[in-house]
Amino acid sequence: MLGPLAASVPLPSAAQPRRVLAVLLTRPNEFVHRDTLVDELWPQGPPSSAAAVVQMAVSKLRKALSPGIPVDDERQRLRSGRSGYRLTVADGELDVAGFSELTAAAASATGDERKALLERALGLWRGRAFADVPVGPLVEAHRLWLEDRRCSVLGRLVELDLAAGDHKSVADRLGPELAARPGDERLAGWLAEALHGLGRRDAALAVLDRCRQALWEHTGVSPGDDLLAVHRRISGTGWSAGGAPCRLPAATPDFTGRAAELAEVARAVRSPAPIVLHGAVGAGKSALAVQAAWRVRKRFPDGQLVADLREPGDVLAGFLRTLGLAEAELPADRAGLLSLWQSHSADRRLLVILENARSEAEVRPLLPSGPGCATIVTTRRRLAGLVGARPVEVGPMSYEDARTLLGEIAGEARLSGEPDAVRRVLACCDGLPLAVRAAGTKLLQRPRLSVAEFATRLENERLRLDELAAGDLAVRPVLAEALAELPSRQRNSLRLLGFPGATEIADWFATAMLGRPSREAAELLDELVDDHLLHAEPDQAGFLRYRLPGLTRLALREPPDPGALERGLTVMAALAEHASAALGAEYPPSRRDDVPAAVSDRVAADPNGWRVAETANLALAVRTAKNHGWTGLAMRLADAYSDLVGPRKGGSSAWLGFGIVRDRLDVPAEAEKLLKLGHAHADAGDLARARTCFLLAETRFRSVGDHPGTGSALVALADVDADSGRAGAAVHALREALDLLRDCGDLAGQAMASAQFGSLWDDLGDFRRAKECFDASLLLSLHCEDGQQHDRSAKRYADVLRRNGRVDEAGALLTSALIGTRSSRERHWEAHVLRSLGDLHAKTGDAGESERCLSRSLELFEDVGHRHAAAYTHRSFGESLRLAGEHGRAAEHLSLAMSTFRELGDRRGGGYALLSFGRLRADEGIATEAAEGLRTAAGLFRELGFPVWELRALQGLSAVDESGRQRDRAREALTKIRFGVTPA
């Protein structure tokens, strides 16, 4: 008990069992009520599980103290009873008992025997009682009682030593004691007398000064008469005050901004806690410290001291000389200097500035001890270990402050004529005051240099650091010196984090580039952030993003490490593929083995957020991998990029995978890439680009004799042609596709082509042929390996059946398709099926169920980023709300659909939206707008070659326009439907 808790058997390491044991040891061989234990463990109020926690703690103690002995066995040390617990302890088993016995024996002994017994008693102490146990009120009271008894024994022993003239023993014995309790006047008096007896007068006075300071800091009282008497006996006088030196350098004349930081420092100097101004090199920390010091110096009439900790020399000795001590009065040893510094600053009101601190250990001994003192520390590190410190971050200057500073130096008149160039110059300075000052001085030094020309020079990264120099004011050497002072592990880490072109990188990317375990990499990154070598901010996906300041990056002069870059890009490719899979799935995809589980889960939880955050870096990664010759990695990245953002937004990066396979003369792979890109363009609504890709894919599939590939390309081409009004070309392509797919036995391809044919025949007004095609498609899809094609064919067929009045059959097919798409986790097709269900419920008058299905369809399409398909759902939503009589909401959805179709150039979708819009205006009685919308829709469908839809629009037009002009067109459309003038 007299020190860290220890026993002859291994004790539990958990806190609660040790705390319970400590309570039981304060009352050995007695029952301690369970409520007493609860009050000790939770003095602020117990949780509901308190009794269970105590019981578990007791159980662990029993196993440790009496291993293998049953609870009810008499040999069990820890027994239960009377709602409490008793710990059995035999004589001689507690060090406290031994201490008490030796103390009692010493009381009746004399001479050397008494001293020996007291020393043996103190020798039982290994530190503070229960030193490693978190204590509550009961154990704390017992600990204080034990400490008081120990102090009593120590005092008796010291008195014996002093009486015998053994000053060395007293000094050796009391030095550590007084360090632990600096405000103990009795110990301080004894130690001072012992040191004085050894001829160490200054050290004795330093002990007294420290005690005086501790009394003032901790209790607010002055030393008692006994200690004052000891001081007078040793020094021959009382304590005295010093002079009032001011060693502050001149404040910067054009100091600009930092109003918030100055106000915070002004508040903080009212407390003796050190103020730590931390920030990047060149951030203006020293200028801020001096500026703040001049503003508050009158609060510190005893002096203002400054030390640059990078300069050689003993800072403490310098401070003491400044305070008026003669060289002969300065102790030769470090401990003596420290003691003298503390005693001389105890009752003074000093302001101390410590510049360029590198560690907490460097700062601690230099802090003045007086409660009326204040310390301002400037450092590149946060110095988190400096207990009680008030950190004030000195970050980048705001644009407004940087602009003001530049004008103060270079001249406002010169800058006002070139505002855009000024913005460019400041953008190259990264908000670093040192860089802004260097830029302003350079402009002042070169009056014939225009601001625009100077901005152009700065924008060349190879010249930037050379340009930010004027005389001996230069950015490069300051940054180089700071980087050279870094530990090798930090320099190596910065070198590995180079990703040229990227403004910021995510934490997982940085971890991969460092090539270390996650925890170790996180510690390294935290160190770099703490030292202001990296900036860290969370993105919307929850990942920390790190940014290497631009000027620091240029000062590194290190080329990127290929190994680190390849590691990072490989992880990026895996996560991009994971995000793509998650965007198209109802449930998160399985974790990947090639990325950390936590990162994989976060990406799966918010794939869209990850996509938004990483799109720019992903495009850069595609080009970087290609430039380094990592062909396979470049293809993975390009494919994932295309899947995530689509070729229309992806630009050249989305086509890079196609370029690689083309360069390798891999025609089959080239055809597959083109087919995939075509589908991506079609999904995005870019039918022209989609058609080009499909035509190129078809040509390449044909050239290598790939019939399934050729058939797939023809089916895709037919879909685009049908939407673009090329009905004849679509029919021809589908017939050829069916022949090819039939010849090579591709059942899934035939099912897909037949379903496509069914939708086309319905649009052309031939329901009989449409039904035959869909029946064939459903039959073929039953023989495919999975049911995905069956679900897609069922969805298409249901739309046709619904439009032809066969609602029950359509409902059964859609119900089956919804179950299938959900089981296969195809969120994209589930959204399509839900849209069709919404249309079906709207037709049957179930507005509530229709809205539920359409809302979920919209949600899914937006989750996977499919604006084009979402526009069709908006159109369906508008039609459903129109039928339900909610005209205002219907108009909102139709307007959204119209704007998207117009943006994407989808004339077919635009025709559908116009048809619904015309019907809506007709329902509202706005005949003119209704007629205009329906007439335009009819014209679109006529141009596209869809007589059925043209007839539907004309029928609506007849109800609002009685001029009869549309009747001839309606008869013409009906003739097309009946006699099949479209290709047969």
Coordinates of C-alpha atoms in Angstrom, one line a residue, residues 122 150-151 153-159 161-162 166-182 184-195 207 210:
L122 CA 10.7 5.1 6.0
R150 CA 5.2 9.4 7.3
C151 CA 5.9 13.1 7.5
V153 CA 8.5 10.1 11.1
L154 CA 10.6 12.0 8.6
G155 CA 10.5 15.1 10.9
R156 CA 11.8 13.1 13.8
L157 CA 14.6 11.6 11.8
V158 CA 15.6 15.1 10.4
E159 CA 15.7 16.5 13.9
D161 CA 20.3 14.4 12.0
L162 CA 20.4 18.2 12.6
D166 CA 24.7 15.6 9.9
H167 CA 23.7 18.3 7.4
K168 CA 24.5 16.2 4.3
S169 CA 22.0 13.5 5.3
V170 CA 19.3 16.1 5.9
A171 CA 20.0 17.7 2.5
D172 CA 20.0 14.4 0.7
R173 CA 16.8 13.3 2.5
L174 CA 14.8 16.5 2.1
G175 CA 15.7 17.5 -1.5
P176 CA 13.2 15.1 -3.2
E177 CA 10.7 15.7 -0.4
L178 CA 10.6 19.4 -0.8
A179 CA 10.4 19.1 -4.6
A180 CA 7.2 17.1 -4.1
R181 CA 5.8 19.6 -1.5
P182 CA 7.5 22.9 -2.2
D184 CA 6.0 22.9 3.3
E185 CA 7.6 25.6 5.5
R186 CA 9.0 23.1 8.0
L187 CA 10.8 21.0 5.4
A188 CA 12.0 24.2 3.6
G189 CA 13.4 25.6 6.9
W190 CA 15.2 22.3 7.7
L191 CA 16.7 22.0 4.2
A192 CA 17.8 25.6 4.2
E193 CA 19.6 25.2 7.5
A194 CA 21.2 22.0 6.2
L195 CA 22.5 23.6 3.0
V207 CA 15.0 26.8 -1.3
R210 CA 10.8 28.5 -3.9

